[in-house]
Amino acid sequence: SQQGEEDPQALSIQEGENATMNCSYKTSINNLQWYRQNSGRGLVHLILIRSNEREKHSGRLRVTLDTSKKSSSLLITASRAADTASYFCATPGGRGGSEKLVFGKGTKLTVNP
Amino acid sequence: DTEVTQTPKHLVMGMTNKKSLKCEQHMGHRAMYWYKQKAKKPPELMFVYSYEKLSINESVPSRFSPECPNSSLLNLHLHALQPEDSALYLCASSQDRSPGYEQYFGPGTRLTVT
């Protein structure tokens, strides 16, 4: 019952550039989360944005949510080599649409020094 | 303490072995999760415990047996696994099982079944 679908699947940029990743989902949601995963490690929560919010910031991260288009974007500004990781959006899903968190396929970001 | 710990970090087991994965959190979270992640794929939910009771079993084969001895501990007992069960097994916890709460993940156990 996959909800979110990230785009692009892979992104390679130079240090200092901005990185934008998009997430589209299928059904109405009341919140959306973004997570980061360094290679072979556990996931780290980045931001949760609720359906009544359009934009949220955390340090160099900016997340937007457009409920009319059923999409969200994650912008990382002034990227660093340490930002190299996979990024997943996660939305409520399962029975009734709010039983569990469902992760999208992810965007693999590579930041070259 | 916002850490979820998992042991062991790596595990190699034969198809006839019995082993257990362990997970611990001391954040007072009431929900704990097991996820399975294959290479280049997103985590897939296996089990959810809420207030020490199993609330979701995602039709996981019975060779995987979860256990929640108390509010801080979560185990995953493994028996007669198949090579296709080789994966990264992630434990997570959250304040509540509602998907509106952020989940804290452990570093995972890399399992290889030979």
Tab-separated table of N, CA, C and O in Angstrom, chain B residues 23-109:
chain	number	residue	atom	x	y	z
B	23	CYS	N	16.227	-4.964	20.706
B	23	CYS	CA	16.059	-3.527	20.525
B	23	CYS	C	15.672	-2.918	21.864
B	23	CYS	O	14.874	-3.495	22.616
B	24	GLU	N	16.219	-1.744	22.167
B	24	GLU	CA	15.932	-1.103	23.447
B	24	GLU	C	15.813	0.410	23.265
B	24	GLU	O	16.571	1.015	22.499
B	25	GLN	N	14.859	0.996	23.968
B	25	GLN	CA	14.727	2.465	23.988
B	25	GLN	C	14.341	2.896	25.396
B	25	GLN	O	13.631	2.179	26.092
B	26	HIS	N	14.833	4.077	25.772
B	26	HIS	CA	14.541	4.603	27.106
B	26	HIS	C	13.946	5.996	27.009
B	26	HIS	O	14.232	6.865	27.840
B	27	MET	N	13.142	6.217	25.984
B	27	MET	CA	12.502	7.512	25.789
B	27	MET	C	11.076	7.521	26.323
B	27	MET	O	10.368	8.510	26.150
B	28	GLY	N	10.634	6.395	26.882
B	28	GLY	CA	9.259	6.326	27.364
B	28	GLY	C	8.248	6.190	26.238
B	28	GLY	O	7.055	6.440	26.450
B	29	HIS	N	8.719	5.799	25.055
B	29	HIS	CA	7.805	5.637	23.926
B	29	HIS	C	6.917	4.421	24.134
B	29	HIS	O	7.355	3.392	24.655
B	30	ARG	N	5.657	4.538	23.689
B	30	ARG	CA	4.705	3.451	23.893
B	30	ARG	C	4.510	2.596	22.653
B	30	ARG	O	3.789	1.606	22.702
B	31	ALA	N	5.104	2.983	21.545
B	31	ALA	CA	4.997	2.196	20.317
B	31	ALA	C	6.397	1.787	19.864
B	31	ALA	O	7.333	2.586	19.901
B	32	MET	N	6.511	0.532	19.426
B	32	MET	CA	7.791	0.034	18.913
B	32	MET	C	7.521	-0.787	17.659
B	32	MET	O	6.453	-1.404	17.524
B	33	TYR	N	8.483	-0.755	16.759
B	33	TYR	CA	8.280	-1.304	15.414
B	33	TYR	C	9.462	-2.173	14.986
B	33	TYR	O	10.610	-1.896	15.340
B	34	TRP	N	9.182	-3.159	14.147
B	34	TRP	CA	10.210	-3.867	13.381
B	34	TRP	C	9.959	-3.617	11.900
B	34	TRP	O	8.826	-3.767	11.421
B	35	TYR	N	11.034	-3.217	11.198
B	35	TYR	CA	11.006	-3.049	9.760
B	35	TYR	C	12.056	-3.960	9.139
B	35	TYR	O	13.092	-4.232	9.723
B	36	LYS	N	11.805	-4.358	7.892
B	36	LYS	CA	12.781	-5.103	7.099
B	36	LYS	C	13.123	-4.235	5.895
B	36	LYS	O	12.225	-3.659	5.266
B	37	GLN	N	14.420	-4.128	5.595
B	37	GLN	CA	14.828	-3.312	4.452
B	37	GLN	C	15.809	-4.079	3.587
B	37	GLN	O	16.902	-4.436	4.048
B	38	LYS	N	15.433	-4.299	2.348
B	38	LYS	CA	16.337	-4.897	1.366
B	38	LYS	C	17.119	-3.766	0.697
B	38	LYS	O	16.709	-2.599	0.708
B	39	ALA	N	18.227	-4.139	0.068
B	39	ALA	CA	19.108	-3.148	-0.555
B	39	ALA	C	18.360	-2.298	-1.589
B	39	ALA	O	17.607	-2.821	-2.406
B	40	LYS	N	18.563	-0.994	-1.506
B	40	LYS	CA	18.007	-0.023	-2.449
B	40	LYS	C	16.478	0.015	-2.432
B	40	LYS	O	15.852	0.414	-3.417
B	41	LYS	N	15.877	-0.431	-1.329
B	41	LYS	CA	14.421	-0.399	-1.168
B	41	LYS	C	14.062	0.379	0.089
B	41	LYS	O	14.915	0.548	0.973
B	42	PRO	N	12.831	0.841	0.213
B	42	PRO	CA	12.429	1.502	1.452
B	42	PRO	C	12.187	0.483	2.560
B	42	PRO	O	12.012	-0.706	2.277
B	43	PRO	N	12.174	0.927	3.810
B	43	PRO	CA	11.830	0.004	4.900
B	43	PRO	C	10.390	-0.485	4.733
B	43	PRO	O	9.506	0.285	4.362
B	44	GLU	N	10.184	-1.768	5.034
B	44	GLU	CA	8.836	-2.350	4.996
B	44	GLU	C	8.443	-2.752	6.410
B	44	GLU	O	9.171	-3.478	7.085
B	45	LEU	N	7.290	-2.305	6.830
B	45	LEU	CA	6.826	-2.606	8.177
B	45	LEU	C	6.559	-4.100	8.334
B	45	LEU	O	5.975	-4.731	7.448
B	46	MET	N	7.020	-4.629	9.496
B	46	MET	CA	6.727	-6.032	9.810
B	46	MET	C	5.724	-6.112	10.961
B	46	MET	O	4.683	-6.735	10.845
B	47	PHE	N	6.075	-5.490	12.082
B	47	PHE	CA	5.250	-5.568	13.290
B	47	PHE	C	5.197	-4.209	13.986
B	47	PHE	O	6.138	-3.431	13.925
B	48	VAL	N	4.066	-3.962	14.673
B	48	VAL	CA	3.925	-2.800	15.538
B	48	VAL	C	3.426	-3.270	16.891
B	48	VAL	O	2.461	-4.038	16.974
B	49	TYR	N	4.094	-2.799	17.942
B	49	TYR	CA	3.625	-3.002	19.304
B	49	TYR	C	3.187	-1.658	19.863
B	49	TYR	O	3.880	-0.646	19.701
B	50	SER	N	2.033	-1.656	20.507
B	50	SER	CA	1.537	-0.452	21.159
B	50	SER	C	1.182	-0.821	22.599
B	50	SER	O	0.393	-1.745	22.819
B	51	TYR	N	1.752	-0.105	23.543
B	51	TYR	CA	1.558	-0.421	24.961
B	51	TYR	C	1.798	-1.911	25.214
B	51	TYR	O	1.003	-2.584	25.878
B	52	GLU	N	2.871	-2.419	24.662
B	52	GLU	CA	3.375	-3.785	24.859
B	52	GLU	C	2.478	-4.853	24.265
B	52	GLU	O	2.701	-6.047	24.498
B	53	LYS	N	1.498	-4.443	23.468
B	53	LYS	CA	0.630	-5.424	22.811
B	53	LYS	C	0.832	-5.351	21.302
B	53	LYS	O	0.950	-4.247	20.740
B	54	LEU	N	0.846	-6.500	20.657
B	54	LEU	CA	0.991	-6.543	19.206
B	54	LEU	C	-0.254	-5.952	18.566
B	54	LEU	O	-1.365	-6.435	18.775
B	55	SER	N	-0.090	-4.898	17.789
B	55	SER	CA	-1.242	-4.259	17.166
B	55	SER	C	-1.259	-4.424	15.653
B	55	SER	O	-2.314	-4.335	15.030
B	56	ILE	N	-0.103	-4.623	15.032
B	56	ILE	CA	-0.053	-4.871	13.589
B	56	ILE	C	0.953	-5.990	13.315
B	56	ILE	O	2.083	-5.957	13.802
B	57	ASN	N	0.512	-6.962	12.537
B	57	ASN	CA	1.389	-7.994	11.977
B	57	ASN	C	1.115	-7.959	10.483
B	57	ASN	O	0.019	-8.291	10.041
B	58	GLU	N	2.119	-7.528	9.713
B	58	GLU	CA	1.924	-7.355	8.279
B	58	GLU	C	2.056	-8.696	7.539
B	58	GLU	O	2.837	-8.821	6.596
B	59	SER	N	1.308	-9.682	8.007
B	59	SER	CA	1.323	-11.013	7.368
B	59	SER	C	2.741	-11.549	7.234
B	59	SER	O	3.130	-12.088	6.189
B	60	VAL	N	3.498	-11.395	8.304
B	60	VAL	CA	4.887	-11.859	8.315
B	60	VAL	C	4.920	-13.371	8.563
B	60	VAL	O	4.170	-13.869	9.417
B	61	PRO	N	5.769	-14.121	7.845
B	61	PRO	CA	5.857	-15.579	8.073
B	61	PRO	C	6.174	-15.895	9.521
B	61	PRO	O	6.886	-15.139	10.205
B	62	SER	N	5.676	-17.027	9.985
B	62	SER	CA	5.803	-17.388	11.399
B	62	SER	C	7.234	-17.692	11.813
B	62	SER	O	7.509	-17.820	13.010
B	63	ARG	N	8.149	-17.792	10.866
B	63	ARG	CA	9.560	-17.988	11.244
B	63	ARG	C	10.135	-16.728	11.900
B	63	ARG	O	11.215	-16.749	12.453
B	64	PHE	N	9.395	-15.615	11.827
B	64	PHE	CA	9.725	-14.396	12.559
B	64	PHE	C	8.717	-14.274	13.698
B	64	PHE	O	7.507	-14.220	13.460
B	65	SER	N	9.220	-14.191	14.930
B	65	SER	CA	8.338	-14.137	16.084
B	65	SER	C	8.718	-12.953	16.963
B	65	SER	O	9.772	-12.954	17.597
B	66	PRO	N	7.873	-11.915	17.039
B	66	PRO	CA	8.213	-10.765	17.856
B	66	PRO	C	7.818	-10.979	19.314
B	66	PRO	O	6.959	-11.793	19.630
B	67	GLU	N	8.482	-10.215	20.166
B	67	GLU	CA	8.176	-10.283	21.594
B	67	GLU	C	8.471	-8.930	22.209
B	67	GLU	O	9.486	-8.300	21.883
B	68	CYS	N	7.594	-8.480	23.093
B	68	CYS	CA	7.812	-7.207	23.783
B	68	CYS	C	7.759	-7.479	25.284
B	68	CYS	O	6.690	-7.392	25.892
B	69	PRO	N	8.910	-7.783	25.901
B	69	PRO	CA	8.916	-8.171	27.321
B	69	PRO	C	8.502	-7.036	28.264
B	69	PRO	O	7.917	-7.288	29.305
B	70	ASN	N	8.826	-5.791	27.888
B	70	ASN	CA	8.395	-4.622	28.658
B	70	ASN	C	8.405	-3.403	27.755
B	70	ASN	O	8.738	-3.503	26.574
B	71	SER	N	8.074	-2.270	28.308
B	71	SER	CA	7.871	-1.082	27.473
B	71	SER	C	9.150	-0.576	26.826
B	71	SER	O	9.093	0.243	25.911
B	72	SER	N	10.313	-1.057	27.283
B	72	SER	CA	11.581	-0.561	26.737
B	72	SER	C	12.238	-1.531	25.766
B	72	SER	O	13.169	-1.156	25.064
B	73	LEU	N	11.792	-2.760	25.762
B	73	LEU	CA	12.479	-3.808	25.013
B	73	LEU	C	11.605	-4.415	23.929
B	73	LEU	O	10.397	-4.594	24.119
B	74	LEU	N	12.243	-4.749	22.821
B	74	LEU	CA	11.550	-5.434	21.730
B	74	LEU	C	12.511	-6.462	21.160
B	74	LEU	O	13.674	-6.144	20.907
B	75	ASN	N	12.035	-7.686	21.028
B	75	ASN	CA	12.854	-8.747	20.469
B	75	ASN	C	12.233	-9.257	19.178
B	75	ASN	O	11.015	-9.149	18.970
B	76	LEU	N	13.074	-9.820	18.328
B	76	LEU	CA	12.585	-10.520	17.140
B	76	LEU	C	13.295	-11.864	17.095
B	76	LEU	O	14.506	-11.925	16.909
B	77	HIS	N	12.532	-12.924	17.326
B	77	HIS	CA	13.085	-14.270	17.343
B	77	HIS	C	13.024	-14.859	15.937
B	77	HIS	O	11.990	-14.755	15.251
B	78	LEU	N	14.142	-15.450	15.553
B	78	LEU	CA	14.295	-15.947	14.192
B	78	LEU	C	14.501	-17.451	14.211
B	78	LEU	O	15.321	-17.953	15.006
B	79	HIS	N	13.814	-18.155	13.360
B	79	HIS	CA	13.940	-19.619	13.339
B	79	HIS	C	13.662	-20.143	11.939
B	79	HIS	O	12.659	-19.777	11.338
B	80	ALA	N	14.561	-20.991	11.451
B	80	ALA	CA	14.384	-21.635	10.141
B	80	ALA	C	14.206	-20.603	9.038
B	80	ALA	O	13.261	-20.687	8.236
B	81	LEU	N	15.094	-19.619	9.027
B	81	LEU	CA	14.991	-18.577	8.003
B	81	LEU	C	15.466	-19.073	6.653
B	81	LEU	O	16.157	-20.094	6.535
B	82	GLN	N	15.101	-18.320	5.624
B	82	GLN	CA	15.482	-18.601	4.257
B	82	GLN	C	16.510	-17.569	3.788
B	82	GLN	O	16.557	-16.451	4.321
B	83	PRO	N	17.309	-17.899	2.773
B	83	PRO	CA	18.297	-16.917	2.280
B	83	PRO	C	17.662	-15.594	1.867
B	83	PRO	O	18.277	-14.535	2.044
B	84	GLU	N	16.433	-15.628	1.388
B	84	GLU	CA	15.777	-14.369	0.970
B	84	GLU	C	15.396	-13.479	2.156
B	84	GLU	O	14.969	-12.332	1.971
B	85	ASP	N	15.555	-13.998	3.370
B	85	ASP	CA	15.306	-13.184	4.563
B	85	ASP	C	16.506	-12.320	4.907
B	85	ASP	O	16.430	-11.483	5.828
B	86	SER	N	17.601	-12.504	4.200
B	86	SER	CA	18.771	-11.655	4.417
B	86	SER	C	18.400	-10.209	4.108
B	86	SER	O	17.859	-9.913	3.039
B	87	ALA	N	18.678	-9.317	5.055
B	87	ALA	CA	18.265	-7.916	4.920
B	87	ALA	C	18.784	-7.129	6.114
B	87	ALA	O	19.393	-7.682	7.028
B	88	LEU	N	18.514	-5.829	6.098
B	88	LEU	CA	18.758	-4.977	7.266
B	88	LEU	C	17.457	-4.920	8.068
B	88	LEU	O	16.406	-4.588	7.511
B	89	TYR	N	17.520	-5.279	9.339
B	89	TYR	CA	16.329	-5.252	10.189
B	89	TYR	C	16.433	-4.043	11.122
B	89	TYR	O	17.376	-3.910	11.886
B	90	LEU	N	15.448	-3.187	11.002
B	90	LEU	CA	15.436	-1.928	11.735
B	90	LEU	C	14.359	-1.947	12.805
B	90	LEU	O	13.232	-2.352	12.567
B	91	CYS	N	14.738	-1.470	13.971
B	91	CYS	CA	13.792	-1.266	15.063
B	91	CYS	C	13.542	0.236	15.166
B	91	CYS	O	14.445	1.047	14.902
B	92	ALA	N	12.340	0.618	15.531
B	92	ALA	CA	12.015	2.026	15.716
B	92	ALA	C	11.050	2.169	16.882
B	92	ALA	O	10.387	1.200	17.288
B	93	SER	N	10.978	3.371	17.421
B	93	SER	CA	10.001	3.644	18.467
B	93	SER	C	9.412	5.024	18.248
B	93	SER	O	10.002	5.872	17.565
B	94	SER	N	8.227	5.238	18.797
B	94	SER	CA	7.605	6.557	18.731
B	94	SER	C	6.714	6.734	19.953
B	94	SER	O	6.335	5.766	20.616
B	95	GLN	N	6.369	7.984	20.204
B	95	GLN	CA	5.575	8.305	21.386
B	95	GLN	C	4.234	7.575	21.356
B	95	GLN	O	3.729	7.118	22.379
B	96	ASP	N	3.679	7.451	20.157
B	96	ASP	CA	2.385	6.802	19.961
B	96	ASP	C	2.399	6.120	18.613
B	96	ASP	O	3.183	6.493	17.743
B	97	ARG	N	1.538	5.127	18.414
B	97	ARG	CA	1.567	4.378	17.157
B	97	ARG	C	0.925	5.127	16.004
B	97	ARG	O	0.985	4.690	14.861
B	98	SER	N	0.295	6.263	16.294
B	98	SER	CA	-0.286	7.053	15.205
B	98	SER	C	0.815	7.501	14.261
B	98	SER	O	1.889	7.911	14.698
B	99	PRO	N	0.563	7.454	12.926
B	99	PRO	CA	1.600	7.893	11.979
B	99	PRO	C	1.850	9.394	12.000
B	99	PRO	O	2.657	9.891	11.221
B	100	GLY	N	1.216	10.124	12.882
B	100	GLY	CA	1.482	11.544	13.033
B	100	GLY	C	2.636	11.849	13.964
B	100	GLY	O	2.925	13.013	14.228
B	101	TYR	N	3.301	10.809	14.482
B	101	TYR	CA	4.435	10.996	15.378
B	101	TYR	C	5.718	10.558	14.688
B	101	TYR	O	5.733	9.587	13.942
B	102	GLU	N	6.807	11.283	14.964
B	102	GLU	CA	8.066	10.899	14.354
B	102	GLU	C	8.567	9.609	14.972
B	102	GLU	O	8.321	9.328	16.154
B	103	GLN	N	9.250	8.832	14.145
B	103	GLN	CA	9.803	7.567	14.620
B	103	GLN	C	11.314	7.710	14.768
B	103	GLN	O	11.978	8.334	13.946
B	104	TYR	N	11.823	7.112	15.836
B	104	TYR	CA	13.252	7.084	16.102
B	104	TYR	C	13.755	5.683	15.762
B	104	TYR	O	13.228	4.696	16.286
B	105	PHE	N	14.760	5.625	14.888
B	105	PHE	CA	15.252	4.343	14.419
B	105	PHE	C	16.582	3.971	15.082
B	105	PHE	O	17.419	4.835	15.364
B	106	GLY	N	16.753	2.678	15.280
B	106	GLY	CA	18.053	2.159	15.678
B	106	GLY	C	18.934	2.005	14.449
B	106	GLY	O	18.474	2.202	13.314
B	107	PRO	N	20.207	1.638	14.645
B	107	PRO	CA	21.151	1.514	13.527
B	107	PRO	C	20.934	0.263	12.673
B	107	PRO	O	21.490	0.160	11.588
B	108	GLY	N	20.129	-0.673	13.181
B	108	GLY	CA	19.838	-1.857	12.388
B	108	GLY	C	20.741	-3.043	12.690
B	108	GLY	O	21.837	-2.898	13.239
B	109	THR	N	20.233	-4.212	12.339
B	109	THR	CA	21.005	-5.455	12.361
B	109	THR	C	21.083	-5.970	10.927
B	109	THR	O	20.044	-6.184	10.294
